[in-house]
Amino acid sequence: MSTRTLNTTLPGGTLYVSGTVNGVSTTWTNTEGNIWETVADRSSNDIYYVELTIINSAGTSSEVAFTLYYGLHLITDRTKADVERVKYLSSKGWSNMTEEEQAEWSEGMKGSYNASDLNRVGSAMEYLESKFNGYGFSVSVSPRLDWKVDEIPTVSDMAHYLSEVSFLRGVLSVMQTTPEVPEDMDLLTYIEANNIEKILEDIDRLLNNMAAVWFYSGEVFSGEVLAMSDRVPVDPNRVLISPESGGASFYATVIRADNSTQEGTPLNKKTLLSDETAEFLGLTSEDPTVDEAIEKLGTGMTVDVIRAICT
Amino acid sequence: MKDRISANPGRVLITPEAGSPYYATVSRADNPTEEGTPLDKETLLSDTAANLWGLSEDATVDEALRKVGTGMTSETIRSICT
């Protein structure tokens, strides 16, 4: 069975940690500072319910439970009824809930916004960061993934959280329907909570669309690919077909069915001129091309760099 | 770079928004006045050019640009200067 290395930050002074991941006992080790690590069996959904007993240097024992997420696990369908359900159970109090209600509460409720949501959205942002960079973009975010239930985020924490959502939203030209980022997390409504995750969902969709329309080496001719930035379609491969022999024009989706024996290298930002290489070469235009890169190399070498090095 | 190799070049699946999907072969019929330079391994990054810079035959243009930039400052320029 494959495994997943899990990390979490625990309180300073923690001496010993024991507990379970998805109900299975695991060994935790202190790797650096207050960071503790374990290796757990990889779950099918990449979600890990962690329950720990922590013993600190004073010999005091405490319990902590949290959920770690990896990849995209987005919730965009919260409703007013979900919020009302949270209010109802909250007003009942834990001791008056039925076993079913306690289980429902413990599993995390869509109508509330808590550590589980912050960790889930954080992992989604990290997932998108990796996906962007895999496609040749230079994107860096640093979401926190291990919020605990009893922690209270500061205003600064939440400003950072939203700023990273906003940053990711700004990397691509998003759809007209993509929501705006909430101004702050104060009195967050269920609609705003949905919007945060809808933004990330839209970004993932656009990244998938972008990859769906890449041309491959040997497929196209000069002039057929106009820009170095990757095309980001809302409807990948949708075309308007206009028969010359008559008949009405019609829209259709056209996808390759050429039974390739070799897919070929995609002609895209990553293979032609990534953000990282553009920065490395000192290209400053907003959307640099391969031609600019070659010109920069030539100019830089013969006039500036070589003269400086040789003298 | 690797060129795409197709068993059925130009074959596509067309799915009309109103109608049933069907396979067809799509060929360019745009009567070009100039065909244009093909964007392929030969014109973008041939094995010869890649090997010249110590890159594998799978290397991309992006990797070649990076290599050229690095190579110029550390190797080529030094040899030119001396």
Coordinates of C-alpha atoms in Angstrom, one line a residue:
Chain A
M1 CA 0.0 0.0 0.0
S2 CA 1.3 3.5 -0.8
T3 CA 1.9 6.0 2.0
R4 CA 1.6 9.7 2.6
T5 CA 3.9 11.7 4.8
L6 CA 1.9 14.0 7.1
N7 CA 3.2 17.1 8.8
T8 CA 1.7 19.3 11.5
T9 CA 2.7 22.0 13.8
L10 CA 2.2 21.2 17.5
P11 CA 2.6 23.5 20.6
G12 CA 6.1 24.3 21.8
G13 CA 7.2 22.1 24.6
T14 CA 5.6 19.0 23.2
L15 CA 7.6 16.0 24.2
Y16 CA 5.6 13.0 23.2
V17 CA 2.9 12.4 20.6
S18 CA 0.8 9.4 20.0
G19 CA -2.4 8.9 18.1
T20 CA -4.1 7.7 15.0
V21 CA -4.5 8.7 11.4
N22 CA -7.8 7.5 9.9
G23 CA -8.2 5.2 12.9
V24 CA -4.8 3.5 12.5
S25 CA -2.1 4.1 15.1
T26 CA 1.0 5.9 13.7
T27 CA 4.3 7.0 15.1
W28 CA 5.0 10.7 15.1
T29 CA 8.5 12.2 15.2
N30 CA 9.7 15.8 15.8
T31 CA 11.5 16.8 12.6
E32 CA 12.2 20.5 13.0
G33 CA 11.1 23.1 15.5
N34 CA 7.5 22.4 16.4
I35 CA 6.9 20.4 13.3
W36 CA 5.9 16.7 13.8
E37 CA 5.7 14.1 11.1
T38 CA 4.2 10.7 10.5
V39 CA 3.9 8.3 7.6
A40 CA 0.3 7.0 7.1
D41 CA -1.4 4.6 4.7
R42 CA -2.5 6.6 1.7
S43 CA -6.3 7.0 1.8
S44 CA -8.3 6.7 -1.4
N45 CA -9.6 10.3 -1.1
D46 CA -6.4 11.8 0.3
I47 CA -8.2 13.0 3.5
Y48 CA -6.7 12.2 6.9
Y49 CA -8.5 12.4 10.2
V50 CA -5.9 12.8 12.9
E51 CA -6.4 12.3 16.6
L52 CA -3.5 12.9 18.9
T53 CA -2.6 12.8 22.5
I54 CA 0.2 15.3 23.3
I55 CA 2.3 15.2 26.4
N56 CA 4.4 18.4 27.1
S57 CA 7.5 19.0 29.2
A58 CA 5.4 19.7 32.3
G59 CA 3.9 16.2 32.0
T60 CA 0.5 17.6 31.0
S61 CA -1.6 15.6 28.6
S62 CA -4.0 17.1 26.0
E63 CA -6.0 15.8 23.1
V64 CA -6.2 17.3 19.7
A65 CA -8.1 16.3 16.5
F66 CA -7.9 17.8 13.1
T67 CA -8.2 16.9 9.4
L68 CA -5.5 17.1 6.8
Y69 CA -6.4 17.3 3.1
Y70 CA -4.4 16.8 0.0
G71 CA -5.6 17.8 -3.5
L72 CA -8.9 19.3 -4.4
H73 CA -11.8 18.8 -2.1
L74 CA -14.0 21.8 -2.7
I75 CA -17.5 22.7 -1.4
T76 CA -19.5 25.1 -3.5
D77 CA -23.0 24.1 -2.7
R78 CA -23.6 25.4 0.8
T79 CA -27.2 26.6 1.4
K80 CA -29.1 28.6 3.9
A81 CA -30.5 25.3 5.2
D82 CA -27.0 24.1 6.0
V83 CA -26.4 27.2 8.1
E84 CA -29.8 26.8 9.8
R85 CA -28.9 23.2 10.6
V86 CA -25.7 24.3 12.3
K87 CA -27.6 26.9 14.3
Y88 CA -30.2 24.3 15.3
L89 CA -27.6 21.7 16.5
S90 CA -25.6 24.5 18.2
S91 CA -28.6 25.6 20.1
K92 CA -29.3 22.1 21.3
G93 CA -25.8 21.6 22.7
W94 CA -23.6 18.6 22.5
S95 CA -25.2 16.8 25.5
N96 CA -28.7 17.1 24.1
M97 CA -27.8 15.8 20.6
T98 CA -28.7 12.3 19.5
E99 CA -25.9 10.0 18.6
E100 CA -26.6 10.6 14.9
E101 CA -26.5 14.4 15.4
Q102 CA -23.2 14.2 17.3
A103 CA -21.8 12.1 14.5
E104 CA -23.1 14.7 12.0
W105 CA -21.5 17.5 14.0
S106 CA -18.2 15.7 14.4
E107 CA -17.9 14.9 10.7
G108 CA -17.9 18.7 9.9
M109 CA -20.9 20.6 8.8
K110 CA -21.2 22.5 5.5
G111 CA -23.0 25.3 7.2
S112 CA -20.1 26.3 9.5
Y113 CA -16.7 27.5 8.6
N114 CA -13.9 26.2 10.7
A115 CA -10.4 24.7 10.8
S116 CA -11.4 21.9 8.5
D117 CA -12.5 24.4 5.8
L118 CA -9.2 26.4 6.1
N119 CA -7.2 23.2 5.8
R120 CA -9.2 22.0 2.9
V121 CA -9.0 25.3 1.0
G122 CA -5.3 25.5 1.8
S123 CA -4.6 22.1 0.3
A124 CA -6.6 23.1 -2.8
M125 CA -4.4 26.2 -3.1
E126 CA -1.3 24.1 -2.8
Y127 CA -2.6 21.7 -5.4
L128 CA -3.2 24.5 -7.8
E129 CA 0.2 26.0 -7.2
S130 CA 1.7 22.7 -8.2
K131 CA -0.5 22.4 -11.2
F132 CA 0.4 25.9 -12.4
N133 CA 4.1 25.3 -12.0
G134 CA 3.8 22.0 -13.8
Y135 CA 2.4 24.0 -16.8
G136 CA 5.3 26.5 -16.8
F137 CA 3.9 29.2 -14.6
S138 CA 5.9 30.6 -11.7
V139 CA 3.4 30.6 -8.9
S140 CA 4.1 30.5 -5.2
V141 CA 1.6 30.4 -2.3
S142 CA 2.1 29.3 1.3
P143 CA -1.2 28.3 2.8
R144 CA -1.4 26.7 6.2
L145 CA -2.8 23.2 6.1
D146 CA -3.0 22.2 9.8
W147 CA -5.4 24.5 11.5
K148 CA -6.7 22.9 14.8
V149 CA -10.3 23.1 15.9
D150 CA -9.5 25.2 19.0
E151 CA -7.3 27.7 17.2
I152 CA -8.6 31.2 16.5
P153 CA -7.1 32.7 13.4
T154 CA -6.0 36.3 13.6
V155 CA -7.2 39.1 11.3
S156 CA -3.7 38.9 9.7
D157 CA -4.1 35.1 9.2
M158 CA -7.3 35.6 7.4
A159 CA -6.0 38.5 5.3
H160 CA -3.2 36.2 4.2
Y161 CA -5.7 33.4 3.4
L162 CA -7.8 35.6 1.2
S163 CA -4.8 37.3 -0.4
E164 CA -3.6 33.9 -1.6
V165 CA -7.0 33.1 -3.1
S166 CA -6.9 36.5 -4.8
F167 CA -3.4 35.9 -6.1
L168 CA -4.3 32.6 -7.7
R169 CA -7.5 34.2 -9.2
G170 CA -5.2 36.8 -10.8
V171 CA -2.8 34.3 -12.5
L172 CA -5.3 33.5 -15.3
S173 CA -7.9 35.4 -17.0
V174 CA -10.9 34.0 -15.3
M175 CA -14.5 33.5 -16.5
Q176 CA -17.1 36.3 -16.2
T177 CA -19.0 34.1 -13.8
T178 CA -16.0 33.5 -11.5
P179 CA -16.9 35.2 -8.2
E180 CA -14.8 38.0 -6.6
V181 CA -12.8 37.2 -3.5
P182 CA -14.6 38.3 -0.3
E183 CA -13.2 41.5 1.2
D184 CA -12.7 39.9 4.6
M185 CA -13.7 36.9 6.6
D186 CA -15.8 38.9 9.1
L187 CA -19.4 37.5 9.3
L188 CA -18.6 35.3 6.3
T189 CA -21.9 34.3 4.6
Y190 CA -22.4 30.8 3.1
I191 CA -22.4 32.5 -0.4
E192 CA -19.0 34.0 0.3
A193 CA -17.7 30.7 1.6
N194 CA -19.0 29.0 -1.6
N195 CA -17.4 31.8 -3.7
I196 CA -13.9 31.2 -2.2
E197 CA -14.0 27.6 -3.3
K198 CA -15.8 28.3 -6.6
I199 CA -12.9 30.5 -7.6
L200 CA -10.5 27.6 -7.0
E201 CA -12.8 25.2 -8.8
D202 CA -12.9 27.6 -11.8
I203 CA -9.1 27.9 -11.9
D204 CA -8.8 24.2 -11.9
R205 CA -11.3 23.9 -14.7
L206 CA -9.5 26.5 -16.8
L207 CA -6.2 24.8 -16.3
N208 CA -7.7 21.6 -17.5
N209 CA -9.2 23.4 -20.4
M210 CA -5.9 25.0 -21.2
A211 CA -4.2 21.6 -21.4
A212 CA -7.0 20.2 -23.5
V213 CA -6.3 22.6 -26.4
W214 CA -2.5 22.4 -26.6
F215 CA -1.0 21.7 -30.0
Y216 CA 1.7 19.2 -30.2
S217 CA 5.1 19.3 -32.0
G218 CA 4.6 18.6 -35.7
E219 CA 0.9 19.5 -35.7
V220 CA 1.0 23.2 -36.6
F221 CA 2.7 25.7 -38.8
S222 CA 4.2 29.1 -38.0
G223 CA 1.4 31.7 -37.6
E224 CA -1.1 29.1 -36.4
V225 CA 0.1 29.6 -32.8
L226 CA -0.1 33.3 -32.2
A227 CA 1.0 33.8 -28.6
M228 CA 3.4 32.4 -26.1
S229 CA 0.8 32.6 -23.3
D230 CA -1.3 29.5 -23.2
R231 CA -4.8 29.8 -24.6
V232 CA -7.3 29.4 -21.7
P233 CA -10.7 28.5 -23.2
V234 CA -14.0 28.3 -21.3
D235 CA -15.2 25.7 -23.9
P236 CA -12.2 23.8 -25.0
N237 CA -12.3 22.5 -28.6
R238 CA -15.6 24.1 -29.4
V239 CA -15.7 25.2 -33.0
L240 CA -18.2 26.6 -35.5
I241 CA -18.5 24.4 -38.6
S242 CA -19.8 26.1 -41.7
P243 CA -20.4 23.6 -44.6
E244 CA -19.5 25.1 -48.0
S245 CA -22.1 23.0 -49.7
G246 CA -24.9 24.6 -47.8
G247 CA -26.7 23.9 -44.6
A248 CA -26.6 25.8 -41.5
S249 CA -23.5 26.4 -39.6
F250 CA -23.3 24.6 -36.3
Y251 CA -21.3 24.5 -33.2
A252 CA -19.5 21.3 -32.2
T253 CA -16.8 20.0 -30.0
V254 CA -13.9 18.6 -32.0
I255 CA -11.3 16.4 -30.3
R256 CA -8.4 14.4 -31.7
A257 CA -9.1 10.8 -32.6
D258 CA -5.9 10.2 -34.5
N259 CA -4.8 7.2 -32.5
S260 CA -1.3 8.6 -32.0
T261 CA 1.5 6.2 -31.3
Q262 CA 3.5 9.1 -29.9
E263 CA 1.7 12.0 -28.3
G264 CA 4.5 14.4 -29.0
T265 CA 5.8 17.4 -27.0
P266 CA 3.0 19.9 -26.3
L267 CA 3.7 23.3 -27.6
N268 CA 2.9 25.4 -24.6
K269 CA 4.3 27.8 -22.1
K270 CA 6.2 25.2 -20.2
T271 CA 8.0 23.6 -23.2
L272 CA 8.6 26.9 -25.1
L273 CA 9.2 29.6 -22.6
S274 CA 8.3 29.2 -18.9
D275 CA 8.0 32.0 -16.5
E276 CA 11.0 30.7 -14.7
T277 CA 13.2 30.8 -17.7
A278 CA 11.9 34.2 -18.8
E279 CA 12.8 35.5 -15.3
F280 CA 16.2 33.8 -15.5
L281 CA 16.9 35.5 -18.8
G282 CA 15.8 38.8 -17.5
L283 CA 12.9 39.2 -19.9
T284 CA 10.7 42.0 -18.6
S285 CA 7.8 42.3 -21.1
E286 CA 4.4 41.1 -19.9
D287 CA 4.2 38.2 -22.3
P288 CA 7.7 37.4 -23.6
T289 CA 8.1 35.2 -26.6
V290 CA 10.8 32.7 -27.7
D291 CA 12.0 35.3 -30.2
E292 CA 12.5 37.8 -27.4
A293 CA 14.4 35.2 -25.4
I294 CA 16.7 34.4 -28.3
E295 CA 17.2 38.1 -29.0
K296 CA 18.0 38.7 -25.3
L297 CA 20.5 35.9 -25.3
G298 CA 22.2 37.3 -28.4
T299 CA 22.2 40.9 -27.2
G300 CA 23.1 40.1 -23.7
M301 CA 26.0 38.0 -24.7
T302 CA 27.6 40.0 -27.4
V303 CA 27.2 43.4 -26.0
D304 CA 26.7 43.4 -22.3
V305 CA 27.7 40.1 -20.7
I306 CA 30.7 39.2 -22.8
R307 CA 32.2 42.7 -22.6
A308 CA 31.8 42.8 -18.9
I309 CA 33.3 39.4 -18.4
C310 CA 36.2 39.9 -20.8
T311 CA 37.3 43.2 -19.4
Chain B
M1 CA 11.2 17.5 -28.6
K2 CA 9.0 14.8 -29.8
D3 CA 6.8 15.1 -32.8
R4 CA 3.3 13.7 -32.7
I5 CA 3.0 10.5 -34.6
S6 CA -0.5 9.6 -35.6
A7 CA -1.9 6.3 -36.9
N8 CA -4.8 8.4 -38.4
P9 CA -3.7 11.9 -39.0
G10 CA -6.4 14.5 -38.9
R11 CA -9.0 12.1 -37.5
V12 CA -11.3 13.8 -35.0
L13 CA -14.4 13.1 -33.1
I14 CA -17.0 15.8 -33.8
T15 CA -19.8 16.2 -31.3
P16 CA -22.4 18.7 -32.6
E17 CA -24.2 20.6 -29.8
A18 CA -27.4 19.4 -31.4
G19 CA -26.9 15.9 -32.8
S20 CA -24.9 12.7 -32.5
P21 CA -21.2 12.4 -32.4
Y22 CA -19.3 11.1 -35.4
Y23 CA -15.7 10.6 -36.5
A24 CA -14.3 12.5 -39.5
T25 CA -11.0 13.4 -41.0
V26 CA -10.3 17.1 -41.0
S27 CA -7.8 18.4 -43.5
R28 CA -6.6 22.0 -44.0
A29 CA -8.4 23.5 -47.0
D30 CA -7.4 27.1 -46.4
N31 CA -5.6 27.6 -49.7
P32 CA -2.5 29.1 -48.1
T33 CA -0.5 31.6 -50.2
E34 CA 2.4 30.6 -48.0
E35 CA 2.4 27.3 -46.1
G36 CA 4.4 28.7 -43.2
T37 CA 7.2 27.0 -41.2
P38 CA 6.1 23.9 -39.6
L39 CA 6.5 24.0 -35.8
D40 CA 8.1 20.7 -35.2
K41 CA 11.2 19.0 -33.8
E42 CA 13.2 20.1 -36.8
T43 CA 12.5 23.8 -36.6
L44 CA 12.1 24.2 -32.9
L45 CA 14.8 22.0 -31.4
S46 CA 16.5 19.3 -33.4
D47 CA 18.4 16.4 -31.8
T48 CA 21.6 17.9 -33.3
A49 CA 21.0 21.3 -31.7
A50 CA 20.0 19.7 -28.4
N51 CA 23.1 17.4 -28.4
L52 CA 25.3 20.4 -29.2
W53 CA 24.3 21.9 -25.8
G54 CA 24.5 18.6 -24.0
L55 CA 20.8 18.1 -23.9
S56 CA 18.9 14.9 -24.4
E57 CA 16.7 14.3 -27.4
D58 CA 13.6 14.9 -25.3
A59 CA 14.7 18.4 -24.2
T60 CA 12.3 21.3 -24.8
V61 CA 12.9 24.7 -26.2
D62 CA 12.5 26.1 -22.7
E63 CA 15.3 23.9 -21.4
A64 CA 17.5 24.8 -24.4
L65 CA 17.0 28.5 -23.7
R66 CA 17.9 28.0 -20.1
K67 CA 21.0 25.9 -21.0
V68 CA 22.2 28.5 -23.6
G69 CA 21.8 31.3 -21.0
T70 CA 23.7 29.3 -18.4
G71 CA 26.3 28.0 -20.9
M72 CA 27.1 31.4 -22.2
T73 CA 28.0 32.8 -18.9
S74 CA 30.0 29.9 -17.6
E75 CA 31.6 28.0 -20.5
T76 CA 31.3 29.7 -23.9
I77 CA 32.2 33.2 -22.8
R78 CA 35.2 32.0 -20.8
S79 CA 36.5 30.2 -23.9
I80 CA 35.9 33.3 -26.1
C81 CA 37.7 35.6 -23.7
T82 CA 40.8 33.5 -23.5

